[in-house]
Coordinates of N, CA, C and O in Angstrom, one line a residue:
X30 N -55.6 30.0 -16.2 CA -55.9 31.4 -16.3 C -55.0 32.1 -17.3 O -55.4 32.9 -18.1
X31 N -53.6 31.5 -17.3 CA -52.6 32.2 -18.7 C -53.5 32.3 -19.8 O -53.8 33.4 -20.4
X32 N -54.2 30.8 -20.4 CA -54.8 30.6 -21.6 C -55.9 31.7 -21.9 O -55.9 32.2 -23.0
X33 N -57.0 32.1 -20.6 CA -57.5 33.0 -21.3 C -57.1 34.6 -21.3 O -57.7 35.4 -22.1
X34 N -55.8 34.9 -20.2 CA -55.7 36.1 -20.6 C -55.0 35.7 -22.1 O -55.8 35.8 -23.0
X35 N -54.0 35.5 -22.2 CA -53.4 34.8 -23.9 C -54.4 34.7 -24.8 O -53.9 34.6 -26.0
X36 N -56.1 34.6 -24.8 CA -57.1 34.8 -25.6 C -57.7 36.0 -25.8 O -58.3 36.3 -26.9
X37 N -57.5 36.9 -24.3 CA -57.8 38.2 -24.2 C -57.2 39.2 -25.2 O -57.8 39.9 -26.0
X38 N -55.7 39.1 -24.9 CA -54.6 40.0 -25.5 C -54.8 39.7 -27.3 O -55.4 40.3 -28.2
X39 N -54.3 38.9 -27.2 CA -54.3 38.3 -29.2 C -56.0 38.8 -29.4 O -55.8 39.7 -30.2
X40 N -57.5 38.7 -29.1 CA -58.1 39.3 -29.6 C -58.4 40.9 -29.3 O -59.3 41.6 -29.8
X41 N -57.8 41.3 -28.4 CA -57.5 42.6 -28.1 C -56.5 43.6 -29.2 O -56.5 44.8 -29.5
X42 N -56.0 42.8 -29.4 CA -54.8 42.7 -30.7 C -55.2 43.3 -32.0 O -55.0 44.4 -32.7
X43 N -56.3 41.6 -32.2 CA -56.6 41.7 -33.3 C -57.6 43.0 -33.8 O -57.7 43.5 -34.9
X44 N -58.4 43.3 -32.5 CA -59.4 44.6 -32.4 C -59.0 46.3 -32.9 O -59.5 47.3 -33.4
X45 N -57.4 45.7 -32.3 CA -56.8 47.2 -33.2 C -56.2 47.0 -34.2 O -56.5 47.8 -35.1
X46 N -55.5 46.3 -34.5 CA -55.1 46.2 -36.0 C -55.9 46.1 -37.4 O -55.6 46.6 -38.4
X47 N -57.1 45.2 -37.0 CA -57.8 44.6 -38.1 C -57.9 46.2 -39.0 O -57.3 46.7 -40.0
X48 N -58.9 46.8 -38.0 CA -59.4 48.0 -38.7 C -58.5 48.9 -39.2 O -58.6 49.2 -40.4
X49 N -57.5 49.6 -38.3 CA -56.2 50.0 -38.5 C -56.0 49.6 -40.6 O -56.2 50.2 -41.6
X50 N -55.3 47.9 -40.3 CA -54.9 47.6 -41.5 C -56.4 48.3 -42.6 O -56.3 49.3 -43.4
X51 N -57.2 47.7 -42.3 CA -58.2 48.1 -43.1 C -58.8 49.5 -43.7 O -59.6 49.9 -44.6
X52 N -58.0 50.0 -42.8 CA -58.5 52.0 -42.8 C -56.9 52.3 -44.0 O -56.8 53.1 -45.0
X53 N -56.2 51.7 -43.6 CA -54.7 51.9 -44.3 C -54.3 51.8 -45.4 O -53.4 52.4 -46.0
X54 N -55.2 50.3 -46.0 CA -54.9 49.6 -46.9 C -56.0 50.5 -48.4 O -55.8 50.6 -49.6
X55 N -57.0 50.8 -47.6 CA -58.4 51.7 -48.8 C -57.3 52.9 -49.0 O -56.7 52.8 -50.1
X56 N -56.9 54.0 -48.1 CA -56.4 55.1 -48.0 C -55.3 55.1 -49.0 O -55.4 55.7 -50.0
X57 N -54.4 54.5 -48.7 CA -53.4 54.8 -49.8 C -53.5 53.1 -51.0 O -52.5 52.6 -51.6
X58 N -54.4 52.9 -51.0 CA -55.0 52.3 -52.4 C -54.4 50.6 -52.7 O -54.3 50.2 -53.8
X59 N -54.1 49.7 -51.4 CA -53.2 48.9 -51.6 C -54.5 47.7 -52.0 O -54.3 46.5 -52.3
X60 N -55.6 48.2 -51.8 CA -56.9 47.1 -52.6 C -57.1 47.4 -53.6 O -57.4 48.5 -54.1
X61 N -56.9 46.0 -54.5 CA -57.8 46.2 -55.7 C -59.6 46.7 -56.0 O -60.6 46.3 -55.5
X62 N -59.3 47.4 -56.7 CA -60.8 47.9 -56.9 C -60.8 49.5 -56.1 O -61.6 50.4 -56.4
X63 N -59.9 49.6 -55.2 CA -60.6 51.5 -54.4 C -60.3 52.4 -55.1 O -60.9 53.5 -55.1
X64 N -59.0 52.3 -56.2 CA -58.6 53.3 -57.1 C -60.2 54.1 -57.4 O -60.6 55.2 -57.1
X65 N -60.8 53.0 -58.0 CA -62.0 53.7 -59.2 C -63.4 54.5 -58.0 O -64.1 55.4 -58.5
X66 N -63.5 54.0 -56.4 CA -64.3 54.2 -55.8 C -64.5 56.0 -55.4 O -63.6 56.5 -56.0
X67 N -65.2 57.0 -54.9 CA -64.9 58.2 -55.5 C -64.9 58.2 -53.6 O -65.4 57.4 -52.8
X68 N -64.0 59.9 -53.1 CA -63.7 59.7 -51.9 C -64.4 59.2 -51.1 O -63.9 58.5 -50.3
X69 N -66.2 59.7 -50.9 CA -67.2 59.5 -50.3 C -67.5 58.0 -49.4 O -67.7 57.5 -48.3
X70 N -67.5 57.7 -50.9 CA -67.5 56.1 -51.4 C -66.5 55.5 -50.4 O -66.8 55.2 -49.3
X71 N -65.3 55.4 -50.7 CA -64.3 55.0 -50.1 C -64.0 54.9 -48.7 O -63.3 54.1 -48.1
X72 N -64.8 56.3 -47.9 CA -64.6 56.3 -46.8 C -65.9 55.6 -45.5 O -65.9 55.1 -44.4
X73 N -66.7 55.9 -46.7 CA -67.9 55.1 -46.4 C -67.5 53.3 -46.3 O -67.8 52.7 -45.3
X74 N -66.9 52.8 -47.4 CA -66.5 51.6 -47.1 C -65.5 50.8 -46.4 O -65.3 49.6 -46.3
X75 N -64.7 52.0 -45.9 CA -63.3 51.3 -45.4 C -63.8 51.0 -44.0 O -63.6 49.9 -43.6
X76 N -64.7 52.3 -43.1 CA -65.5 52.8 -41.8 C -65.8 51.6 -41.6 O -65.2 50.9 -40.8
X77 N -67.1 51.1 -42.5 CA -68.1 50.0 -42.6 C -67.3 48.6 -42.7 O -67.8 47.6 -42.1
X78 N -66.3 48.5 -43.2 CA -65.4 47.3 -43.1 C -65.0 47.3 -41.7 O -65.3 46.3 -41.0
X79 N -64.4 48.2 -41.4 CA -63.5 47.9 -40.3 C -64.5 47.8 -38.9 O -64.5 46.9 -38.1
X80 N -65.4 48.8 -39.0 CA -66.2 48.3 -38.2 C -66.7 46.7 -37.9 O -66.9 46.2 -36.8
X81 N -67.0 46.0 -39.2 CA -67.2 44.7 -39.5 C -66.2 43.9 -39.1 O -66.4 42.7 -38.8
X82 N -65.2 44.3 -39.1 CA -63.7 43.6 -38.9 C -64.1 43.3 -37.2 O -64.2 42.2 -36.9
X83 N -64.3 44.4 -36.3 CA -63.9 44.7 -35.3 C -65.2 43.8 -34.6 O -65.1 43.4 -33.4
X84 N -66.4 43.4 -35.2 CA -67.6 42.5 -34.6 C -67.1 41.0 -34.9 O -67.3 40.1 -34.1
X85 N -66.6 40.6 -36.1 CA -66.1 40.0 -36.2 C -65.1 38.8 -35.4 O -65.0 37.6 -35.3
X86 N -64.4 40.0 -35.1 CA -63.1 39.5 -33.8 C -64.0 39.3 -32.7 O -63.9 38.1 -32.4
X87 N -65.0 40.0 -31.8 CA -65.8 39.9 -30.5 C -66.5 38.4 -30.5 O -66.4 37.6 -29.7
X88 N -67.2 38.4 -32.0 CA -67.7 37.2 -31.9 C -66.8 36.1 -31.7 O -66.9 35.3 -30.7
X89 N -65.8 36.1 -32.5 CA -64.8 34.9 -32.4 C -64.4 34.8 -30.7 O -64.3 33.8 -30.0
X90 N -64.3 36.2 -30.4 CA -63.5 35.9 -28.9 C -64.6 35.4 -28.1 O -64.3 34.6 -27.2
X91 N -66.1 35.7 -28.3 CA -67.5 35.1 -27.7 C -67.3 33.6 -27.8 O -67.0 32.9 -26.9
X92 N -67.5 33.1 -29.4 CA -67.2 31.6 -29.3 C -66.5 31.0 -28.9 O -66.9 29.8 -28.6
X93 N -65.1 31.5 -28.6 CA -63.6 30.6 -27.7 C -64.1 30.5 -26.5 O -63.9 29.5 -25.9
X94 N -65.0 31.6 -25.7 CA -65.2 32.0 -24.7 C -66.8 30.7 -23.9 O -67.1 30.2 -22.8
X95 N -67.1 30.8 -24.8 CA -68.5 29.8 -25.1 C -67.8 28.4 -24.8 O -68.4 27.7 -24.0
X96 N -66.8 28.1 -25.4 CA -66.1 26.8 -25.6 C -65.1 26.3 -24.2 O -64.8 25.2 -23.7
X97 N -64.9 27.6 -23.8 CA -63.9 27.3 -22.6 C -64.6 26.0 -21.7 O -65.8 25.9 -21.7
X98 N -63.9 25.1 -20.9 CA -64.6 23.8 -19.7 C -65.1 24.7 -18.8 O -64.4 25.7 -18.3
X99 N -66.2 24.3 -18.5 CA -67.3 24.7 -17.4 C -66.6 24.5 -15.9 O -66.8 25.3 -15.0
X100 N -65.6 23.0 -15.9 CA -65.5 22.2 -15.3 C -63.7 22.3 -14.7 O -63.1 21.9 -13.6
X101 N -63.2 23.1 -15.7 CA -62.0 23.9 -15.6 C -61.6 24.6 -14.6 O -60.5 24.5 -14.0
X102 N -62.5 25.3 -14.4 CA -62.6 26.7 -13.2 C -63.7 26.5 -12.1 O -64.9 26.7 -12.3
X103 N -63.2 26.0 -10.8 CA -63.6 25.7 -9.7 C -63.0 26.7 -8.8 O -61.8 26.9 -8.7
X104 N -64.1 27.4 -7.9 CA -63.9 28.2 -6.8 C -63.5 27.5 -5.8 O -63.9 26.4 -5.6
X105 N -62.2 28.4 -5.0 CA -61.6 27.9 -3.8 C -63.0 27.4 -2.8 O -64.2 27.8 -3.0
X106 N -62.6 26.7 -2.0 CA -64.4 26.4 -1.3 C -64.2 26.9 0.0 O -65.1 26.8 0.8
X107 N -63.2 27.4 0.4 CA -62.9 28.1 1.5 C -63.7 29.7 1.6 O -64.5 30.1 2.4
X108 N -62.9 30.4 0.5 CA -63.2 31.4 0.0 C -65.3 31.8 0.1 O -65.9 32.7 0.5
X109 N -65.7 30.2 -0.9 CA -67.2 30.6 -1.1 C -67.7 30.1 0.5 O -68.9 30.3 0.7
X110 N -67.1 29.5 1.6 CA -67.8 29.4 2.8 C -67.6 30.7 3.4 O -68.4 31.0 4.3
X111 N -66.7 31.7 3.3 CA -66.5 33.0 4.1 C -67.5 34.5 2.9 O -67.9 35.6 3.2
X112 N -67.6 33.6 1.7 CA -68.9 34.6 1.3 C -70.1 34.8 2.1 O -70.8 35.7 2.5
X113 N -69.8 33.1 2.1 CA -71.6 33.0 2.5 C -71.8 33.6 3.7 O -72.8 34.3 3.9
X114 N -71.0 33.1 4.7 CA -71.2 33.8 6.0 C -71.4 35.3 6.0 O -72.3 36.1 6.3
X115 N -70.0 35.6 5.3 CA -70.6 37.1 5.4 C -71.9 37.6 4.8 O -72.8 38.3 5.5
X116 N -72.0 37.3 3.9 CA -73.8 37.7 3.2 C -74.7 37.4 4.3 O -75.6 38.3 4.3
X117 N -74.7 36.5 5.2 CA -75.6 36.0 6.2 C -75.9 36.6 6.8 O -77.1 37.0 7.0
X118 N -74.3 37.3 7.7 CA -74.5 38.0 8.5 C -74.9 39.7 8.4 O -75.3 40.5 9.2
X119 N -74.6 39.8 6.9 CA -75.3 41.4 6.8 C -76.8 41.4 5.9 O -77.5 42.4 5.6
X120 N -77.1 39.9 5.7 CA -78.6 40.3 5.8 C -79.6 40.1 6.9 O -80.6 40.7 7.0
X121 N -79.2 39.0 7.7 CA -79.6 38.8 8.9 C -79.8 39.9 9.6 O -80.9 40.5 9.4
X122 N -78.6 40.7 10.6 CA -78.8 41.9 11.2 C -79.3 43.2 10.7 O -80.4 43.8 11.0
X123 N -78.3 43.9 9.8 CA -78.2 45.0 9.3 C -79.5 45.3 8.5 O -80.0 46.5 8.5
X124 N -80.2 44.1 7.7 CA -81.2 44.8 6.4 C -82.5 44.9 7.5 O -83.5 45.4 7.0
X125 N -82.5 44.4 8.9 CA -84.0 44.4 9.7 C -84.1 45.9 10.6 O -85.1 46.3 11.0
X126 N -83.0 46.5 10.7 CA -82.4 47.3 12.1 C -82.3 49.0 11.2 O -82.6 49.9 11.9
X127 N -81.7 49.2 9.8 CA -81.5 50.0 9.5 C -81.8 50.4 7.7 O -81.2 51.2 7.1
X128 N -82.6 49.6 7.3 CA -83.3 49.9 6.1 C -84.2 50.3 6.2 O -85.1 49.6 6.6
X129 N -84.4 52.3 5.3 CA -85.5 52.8 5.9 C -86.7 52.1 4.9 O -87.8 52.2 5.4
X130 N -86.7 51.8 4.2 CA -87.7 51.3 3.7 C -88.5 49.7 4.4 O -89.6 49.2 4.0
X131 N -88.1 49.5 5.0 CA -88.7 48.1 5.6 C -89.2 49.2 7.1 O -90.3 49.0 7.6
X132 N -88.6 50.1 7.7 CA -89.4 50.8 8.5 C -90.6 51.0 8.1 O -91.6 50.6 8.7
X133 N -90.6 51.6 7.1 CA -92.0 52.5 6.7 C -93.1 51.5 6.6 O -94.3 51.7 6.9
X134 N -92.4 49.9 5.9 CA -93.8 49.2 5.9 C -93.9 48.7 7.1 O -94.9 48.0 7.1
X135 N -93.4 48.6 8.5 CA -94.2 47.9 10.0 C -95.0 49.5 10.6 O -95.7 49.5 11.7

């Protein structure tokens, strides 16, 4: 469980800084090439980057996420035997006795 919150945070991370850096770096001119871009330009492209930045990082955190063992993460079986019961028991009684819609159709 550490490992994926520790996947969560670092691309959570990376979600605000990328763009951040990228809004920062157009603005006061530390890329080659923005000097000559005219402001429009510039703001149009930094937006459009960082935005790109920020899908970027999702996907990556998608594919780690994709990769994680299937086989890893096993539910307590205790736990899913007191689900099930409970679910049983409130569809069993409750959905026959007091859902007005199943009145209407007898």
């Amino acid at each position: 469980m550490a490992g994926v919150m520790q996947k969560f945070l670092i691309a959570s991370m990376f979600m605000w800084i990328l763009p951040i850096a990228i809004l920062y770096g157009f603005n006061n001119d530390l890329l080659p090439g923005s000097t000559t871009l005219t402001p429009h330009s510039l703001t149009l492209l930094s937006g459009f980057l960082a935005v790109v930045s920020v899908n970027v990082v999702i996907v990556f955190y998608i594919c780690l996420a994709l990769k994680e063992p299937t086989d890893k993460h096993k539910p307590d079986a205790s736990f899913v035997a007191e689900a099930k019961d409970s679910v049983k028991k409130l569809t069993a009684g409750v959905a026959s006795t007091t859902d007005p819609a199943l009145k209407k159709e007898e």
